[in-house]
Amino acid sequence: MKQKLMSLLKESLKFLIIITIALNLVSLYKSRDIKKDDLIMENIQLLDGINHSFKSRKPLVIHFWAVWCPVCKIENPAIQKLSKDYEVVTVAVNSGSDEKIKKFMTENKLDFKTVNDNDGNFSKKFNINVYPTTLIYDKNRKLVFSETGYTSTPGLRLRLLWASF
């Protein structure tokens, strides 16, 4: 019985490693077209009308999502948690009016900084075609990570820790 359990655990671990590698390869493939340039923006108009400045010398997360995206809905709590400890600006792409996005955020208990990219022009500047997409810039505004699809809170935190150095 003990040997069977160990065998099952080994097979499960192998499966998880293979799935993790496969998912990372898919993410890498999907993110190949993302603009890899340094972030040169100095400020941006947020959903609440505030003009947000990118002048802090901390790592920055720019997260592209949509109210209609099921994976985004699953990932939003992770982004919410992250926004409490790091500089996070999210971009709601093709998600409707400011009121619709605000209502969605209220219903889902989200209060992270958000830009309404209703026409998709902002996401086009970054060449974003998959949602969610998360970009992580270091303190010098150099892109150090880009991730498409779901990313866990621990995964995001590890990437931000790396970007802090």
XYZ file of N, CA and C in Angstrom:
495
model
N 0.820 -1.199 0.000
C 0.000 0.000 0.000
C 0.866 1.268 0.000
N 1.892 1.264 0.863
C 2.780 2.418 0.964
C 3.529 2.643 -0.355
N 3.957 1.547 -0.981
C 4.672 1.643 -2.250
C 3.754 2.179 -3.350
N 2.493 1.771 -3.328
C 1.512 2.248 -4.308
C 1.290 3.753 -4.159
N 1.201 4.195 -2.917
C 1.005 5.614 -2.633
C 2.206 6.434 -3.106
N 3.415 5.952 -2.853
C 4.626 6.640 -3.300
C 4.678 6.709 -4.821
N 4.295 5.628 -5.474
C 4.275 5.596 -6.932
C 3.270 6.614 -7.480
N 2.109 6.675 -6.851
C 1.081 7.634 -7.257
C 1.570 9.072 -7.066
N 2.237 9.332 -5.959
C 2.775 10.669 -5.696
C 3.838 11.052 -6.726
N 4.719 10.110 -7.060
C 5.744 10.375 -8.068
C 5.116 10.685 -9.423
N 4.135 9.916 -9.818
C 3.454 10.138 -11.102
C 2.731 11.482 -11.107
N 2.099 11.813 -9.982
C 1.399 13.099 -9.871
C 2.385 14.258 -9.979
N 3.529 14.128 -9.333
C 4.552 15.165 -9.392
C 5.082 15.325 -10.817
N 5.338 14.227 -11.499
C 5.785 14.283 -12.893
C 4.740 14.995 -13.755
N 3.478 14.644 -13.544
C 2.387 15.263 -14.299
C 2.354 16.769 -14.057
N 2.455 17.184 -12.798
C 2.442 18.611 -12.473
C 3.621 19.349 -13.102
N 4.782 18.739 -13.101
C 5.959 19.370 -13.712
C 5.755 19.524 -15.212
N 5.257 18.491 -15.865
C 5.015 18.548 -17.310
C 3.975 19.610 -17.639
N 2.889 19.663 -16.871
C 1.840 20.667 -17.095
C 2.400 22.073 -16.888
N 3.191 22.267 -15.842
C 3.787 23.577 -15.568
C 4.683 24.016 -16.722
N 5.511 23.123 -17.195
C 6.387 23.444 -18.326
C 5.557 23.769 -19.566
N 4.537 22.955 -19.836
C 3.681 23.185 -21.010
C 2.975 24.535 -20.925
N 2.425 24.857 -19.769
C 1.723 26.135 -19.615
C 2.676 27.318 -19.776
N 3.891 27.188 -19.264
C 4.872 28.259 -19.426
C 5.284 28.422 -20.883
N 5.399 27.314 -21.605
C 5.719 27.404 -23.029
C 4.586 28.065 -23.814
N 3.344 27.735 -23.469
C 2.192 28.367 -24.123
C 2.189 29.868 -23.839
N 2.441 30.235 -22.587
C 2.484 31.652 -22.217
C 3.602 32.373 -22.969
N 4.755 31.746 -23.051
C 5.871 32.339 -23.781
C 5.506 32.546 -25.247
N 4.865 31.570 -25.843
C 4.442 31.674 -27.237
C 3.430 32.807 -27.426
N 2.450 32.884 -26.538
C 1.416 33.913 -26.653
C 1.963 35.316 -26.413
N 3.012 35.427 -25.634
C 3.530 36.753 -25.300
C 4.664 37.200 -26.227
N 4.947 36.449 -27.264
C 6.073 36.776 -28.148
C 5.895 38.104 -28.869
N 4.660 38.553 -29.099
C 4.414 39.788 -29.840
C 4.304 41.034 -28.952
N 4.320 40.846 -27.647
C 4.200 41.981 -26.738
C 5.404 42.905 -26.920
N 5.119 44.210 -26.912
C 6.199 45.199 -27.028
C 7.117 45.072 -25.827
N 8.387 44.933 -26.088
C 9.373 44.725 -25.024
C 10.120 46.012 -24.667
N 9.672 47.135 -25.178
C 10.338 48.416 -24.942
C 10.242 48.828 -23.474
N 11.148 49.712 -23.081
C 11.061 50.324 -21.762
C 9.785 51.149 -21.693
N 9.233 51.281 -20.509
C 8.039 52.108 -20.317
C 8.464 53.565 -20.282
N 7.949 54.347 -21.226
C 8.338 55.760 -21.282
C 7.209 56.687 -20.832
N 6.051 56.117 -20.540
C 4.922 56.920 -20.059
C 5.253 57.520 -18.702
N 4.812 58.729 -18.478
C 5.024 59.345 -17.185
C 3.763 59.389 -16.344
N 2.593 59.432 -16.992
C 1.336 59.436 -16.241
C 0.201 58.932 -17.129
N -0.920 58.662 -16.470
C -2.081 58.115 -17.176
C -3.349 58.488 -16.415
N -4.435 58.688 -17.159
C -5.724 59.035 -16.554
C -6.443 57.762 -16.108
N -6.761 57.683 -14.823
C -7.446 56.527 -14.270
C -8.962 56.659 -14.397
N -9.630 55.562 -14.170
C -11.083 55.475 -14.257
C -11.782 56.503 -13.365
N -11.211 56.764 -12.200
C -11.825 57.705 -11.261
C -11.456 59.159 -11.551
N -10.788 59.417 -12.690
C -10.446 60.776 -13.090
C -9.111 61.266 -12.575
N -8.470 60.502 -11.721
C -7.175 60.898 -11.173
C -6.087 60.649 -12.209
N -5.134 61.576 -12.268
C -3.993 61.438 -13.160
C -2.884 60.729 -12.381
N -2.608 59.463 -12.711
C -1.617 58.662 -11.991
C -0.241 58.840 -12.615
N 0.756 59.087 -11.747
C 2.132 59.289 -12.186
C 2.938 58.002 -11.991
N 3.807 57.684 -12.946
C 4.673 56.509 -12.874
C 6.071 56.886 -12.387
N 6.158 57.775 -11.438
C 7.454 58.295 -11.022
C 8.093 57.530 -9.866
N 7.372 56.600 -9.249
C 7.965 55.882 -8.121
C 9.103 54.997 -8.629
N 10.032 54.714 -7.774
C 11.192 53.890 -8.141
C 10.998 52.467 -7.618
N 9.791 51.967 -7.749
C 9.462 50.597 -7.354
C 9.066 49.827 -8.604
N 9.104 48.493 -8.530
C 8.586 47.723 -9.661
C 7.129 48.084 -9.932
N 6.737 47.956 -11.177
C 5.396 48.334 -11.616
C 4.748 47.164 -12.342
N 3.480 46.932 -12.036
C 2.680 45.930 -12.734
C 1.641 46.657 -13.573
N 1.589 46.334 -14.857
C 0.492 46.799 -15.705
C -0.249 45.541 -16.135
N -1.505 45.478 -15.759
C -2.312 44.267 -15.955
C -3.479 44.574 -16.889
N -3.533 43.884 -18.019
C -4.610 44.052 -19.005
C -5.656 42.970 -18.773
N -6.918 43.388 -18.646
C -8.012 42.463 -18.365
C -9.285 42.987 -18.994
N -10.379 42.246 -18.835
C -11.674 42.679 -19.356
C -12.788 42.119 -18.478
N -13.887 42.848 -18.376
C -15.015 42.380 -17.561
C -15.649 41.124 -18.156
N -15.502 40.905 -19.452
C -16.099 39.761 -20.135
C -15.199 38.527 -20.148
N -14.005 38.632 -19.616
C -13.000 37.558 -19.657
C -13.120 36.655 -18.428
N -13.470 35.368 -18.604
C -13.630 34.473 -17.451
C -12.321 34.234 -16.687
N -11.208 34.127 -17.376
C -9.926 33.915 -16.694
C -9.552 35.161 -15.887
N -9.864 36.338 -16.433
C -9.593 37.593 -15.722
C -10.350 37.629 -14.398
N -11.598 37.178 -14.414
C -12.410 37.168 -13.196
C -11.780 36.287 -12.126
N -11.177 35.184 -12.551
C -10.514 34.285 -11.599
C -9.237 34.925 -11.066
N -8.528 35.652 -11.916
C -7.246 36.238 -11.527
C -7.389 37.557 -10.772
N -8.514 38.252 -10.923
C -8.677 39.574 -10.299
C -8.396 39.604 -8.801
N -8.817 38.602 -8.002
C -8.470 38.656 -6.574
C -6.959 38.665 -6.321
N -6.189 37.968 -7.155
C -4.729 37.973 -7.008
C -4.170 39.367 -7.299
N -4.708 40.004 -8.345
C -4.268 41.357 -8.690
C -4.666 42.327 -7.573
N -5.851 42.134 -7.008
C -6.313 42.973 -5.898
C -5.341 42.879 -4.727
N -4.961 41.651 -4.336
C -4.020 41.464 -3.231
C -2.673 42.120 -3.542
N -2.217 41.929 -4.744
C -0.935 42.485 -5.166
C -0.937 44.013 -5.098
N -2.084 44.613 -5.443
C -2.181 46.078 -5.488
C -2.040 46.721 -4.111
N -2.168 45.939 -3.064
C -2.020 46.475 -1.710
C -0.550 46.650 -1.325
N 0.342 45.895 -1.993
C 1.752 45.920 -1.633
C 2.674 46.484 -2.710
N 2.167 46.582 -3.943
C 3.000 47.015 -5.061
C 2.259 48.048 -5.894
N 3.006 48.719 -6.772
C 2.378 49.648 -7.700
C 1.758 48.832 -8.833
N 0.431 48.851 -8.893
C -0.318 48.094 -9.896
C -1.285 49.042 -10.596
N -1.242 49.041 -11.919
C -2.216 49.771 -12.720
C -2.821 48.756 -13.669
N -4.150 48.679 -13.661
C -4.816 47.726 -14.543
C -5.482 48.465 -15.688
N -5.664 47.743 -16.787
C -6.274 48.315 -17.980
C -7.453 47.429 -18.363
N -8.672 47.972 -18.227
C -9.888 47.248 -18.606
C -10.107 47.471 -20.097
N -9.875 46.425 -20.883
C -9.898 46.525 -22.337
C -11.269 46.136 -22.893
N -11.798 46.984 -23.779
C -13.088 46.710 -24.441
C -14.155 46.238 -23.454
N -14.250 46.933 -22.337
C -15.140 46.520 -21.254
C -16.342 47.427 -21.064
N -16.533 48.393 -21.939
C -17.703 49.254 -21.839
C -17.413 50.567 -21.150
N -18.481 51.175 -20.675
C -18.397 52.511 -20.078
C -17.695 52.479 -18.722
N -17.298 53.664 -18.271
C -16.712 53.798 -16.942
C -17.661 53.237 -15.892
N -18.950 53.533 -16.037
C -19.941 53.079 -15.064
C -20.022 51.550 -15.023
N -19.979 50.921 -16.180
C -20.037 49.459 -16.238
C -18.830 48.840 -15.528
N -17.651 49.397 -15.759
C -16.433 48.883 -15.126
C -16.481 49.132 -13.619
N -16.895 50.332 -13.216
C -17.005 50.640 -11.788
C -17.982 49.695 -11.100
N -19.110 49.421 -11.746
C -20.105 48.497 -11.180
C -19.503 47.102 -11.028
N -18.811 46.626 -12.064
C -18.156 45.316 -12.017
C -17.158 45.268 -10.857
N -16.367 46.322 -10.730
C -15.353 46.357 -9.678
C -15.985 46.390 -8.291
N -17.052 47.156 -8.126
C -17.748 47.209 -6.839
C -18.331 45.848 -6.489
N -19.011 45.219 -7.455
C -19.620 43.906 -7.226
C -18.589 42.837 -6.877
N -17.367 43.003 -7.374
C -16.316 42.018 -7.145
C -15.282 42.463 -6.111
N -15.609 43.551 -5.382
C -14.766 44.075 -4.310
C -13.334 44.353 -4.782
N -13.234 45.040 -5.915
C -11.950 45.407 -6.492
C -11.765 46.914 -6.399
N -10.607 47.361 -5.972
C -10.364 48.802 -5.916
C -8.984 49.175 -6.445
N -8.397 48.295 -7.268
C -7.101 48.626 -7.847
C -7.238 49.749 -8.869
N -6.126 50.418 -9.131
C -6.111 51.524 -10.095
C -6.431 50.972 -11.475
N -7.383 51.614 -12.166
C -7.843 51.089 -13.453
C -7.974 52.188 -14.489
N -7.577 51.840 -15.706
C -7.747 52.686 -16.882
C -8.814 52.036 -17.746
N -9.735 52.830 -18.274
C -10.736 52.298 -19.206
C -10.178 52.420 -20.623
N -9.894 51.269 -21.214
C -9.397 51.216 -22.597
C -10.539 50.703 -23.475
N -11.622 51.458 -23.482
C -12.854 51.022 -24.152
C -12.667 50.755 -25.643
N -11.808 51.519 -26.283
C -11.607 51.332 -27.724
C -10.417 50.417 -28.040
N -9.685 49.982 -27.028
C -8.564 49.072 -27.225
C -7.289 49.724 -27.725
N -7.270 51.041 -27.831
C -6.082 51.732 -28.360
C -4.873 51.637 -27.430
N -5.123 51.704 -26.127
C -4.019 51.632 -25.172
C -3.353 50.259 -25.234
N -4.157 49.204 -25.274
C -3.583 47.851 -25.344
C -2.850 47.626 -26.666
N -3.290 48.284 -27.729
C -2.601 48.164 -29.024
C -1.185 48.745 -28.956
N -0.988 49.785 -28.144
C 0.348 50.371 -27.990
C 1.341 49.354 -27.441
N 0.835 48.432 -26.630
C 1.672 47.394 -26.037
C 1.623 46.095 -26.852
N 0.781 46.087 -27.883
C 0.595 44.908 -28.727
C 0.025 43.727 -27.932
N -0.965 44.017 -27.093
C -1.612 43.004 -26.269
C -2.792 42.423 -27.040
N -2.805 41.101 -27.180
C -3.877 40.420 -27.906
C -4.555 39.328 -27.096
N -4.034 39.016 -25.916
C -4.545 37.941 -25.073
C -4.859 38.521 -23.697
N -5.969 38.091 -23.123
C -6.361 38.587 -21.793
C -6.593 37.414 -20.861
N -6.114 37.542 -19.639
C -5.331 38.643 -19.089
C -3.876 38.575 -19.550
N -3.240 39.723 -19.536
C -1.801 39.831 -19.769
C -1.243 40.732 -18.682
N -0.152 40.295 -18.081
C 0.479 41.051 -17.008
C 1.908 41.385 -17.410
N 2.241 42.661 -17.297
C 3.594 43.141 -17.576
C 4.206 43.614 -16.269
N 5.445 43.232 -16.020
C 6.136 43.669 -14.813
C 7.412 44.397 -15.230
N 7.502 45.639 -14.766
C 8.654 46.493 -15.044
C 9.473 46.653 -13.766
N 10.780 46.744 -13.910
C 11.622 46.985 -12.745
C 11.581 48.466 -12.373
N 12.351 48.849 -11.380
C 12.332 50.233 -10.903
C 12.808 51.228 -11.951
N 13.549 50.757 -12.955
C 14.026 51.620 -14.037
C 13.090 51.601 -15.242
N 11.945 50.955 -15.091
C 10.890 50.852 -16.110
C 11.318 50.025 -17.324
N 12.163 49.028 -17.054
C 12.519 48.048 -18.080
C 11.621 46.835 -17.886
N 11.052 46.319 -18.965
C 10.186 45.148 -18.881
C 11.025 43.930 -18.503
N 10.662 43.306 -17.374
C 11.404 42.131 -16.929
C 10.590 40.844 -17.049
N 9.259 40.952 -17.041
C 8.400 39.782 -17.204
C 7.142 40.164 -17.971
N 6.674 39.255 -18.793
C 5.359 39.396 -19.403
C 4.695 38.027 -19.312
N 3.454 38.018 -18.905
C 2.732 36.776 -18.686
C 1.345 36.881 -19.297
N 0.959 35.894 -20.083
C -0.399 35.859 -20.613
C -1.147 34.738 -19.928
N -2.437 34.934 -19.754
C -3.244 33.928 -19.071
C -3.133 34.079 -17.571
N -3.693 33.107 -16.872
C -3.732 33.144 -15.408
C -2.342 33.036 -14.806
N -2.100 33.849 -13.789
C -0.869 33.782 -13.011
C -1.251 33.812 -11.541
N -0.680 32.933 -10.762
C -1.005 32.849 -9.339
C -0.415 34.022 -8.562
N -0.973 34.271 -7.391
C -0.445 35.325 -6.520
C 1.007 35.046 -6.149
N 1.347 33.810 -5.718
C 2.759 33.551 -5.410
C 3.674 33.759 -6.630
N 3.213 33.361 -7.807
C 4.003 33.551 -9.020
C 4.254 35.021 -9.300
N 3.213 35.833 -9.141
C 3.361 37.275 -9.348
C 4.303 37.884 -8.312
N 4.150 37.475 -7.066
C 5.009 38.007 -6.006
C 6.484 37.648 -6.229
N 6.737 36.418 -6.668
C 8.115 36.015 -6.963
C 8.704 36.850 -8.096
N 7.903 37.103 -9.120
C 8.382 37.919 -10.239
C 8.666 39.348 -9.784
N 7.803 39.882 -8.916
C 8.021 41.235 -8.406
C 9.232 41.297 -7.486
N 9.441 40.266 -6.727
C 10.632 40.212 -5.864
C 11.883 40.243 -6.730
N 11.858 39.464 -7.805
C 12.990 39.448 -8.742
C 13.187 40.837 -9.372
N 12.085 41.486 -9.738
C 12.159 42.811 -10.377
C 12.658 43.885 -9.408
N 12.618 43.610 -8.117
C 13.056 44.585 -7.109
C 14.569 44.716 -7.051
N 15.286 43.731 -7.569
C 16.750 43.758 -7.479
C 17.383 44.463 -8.630
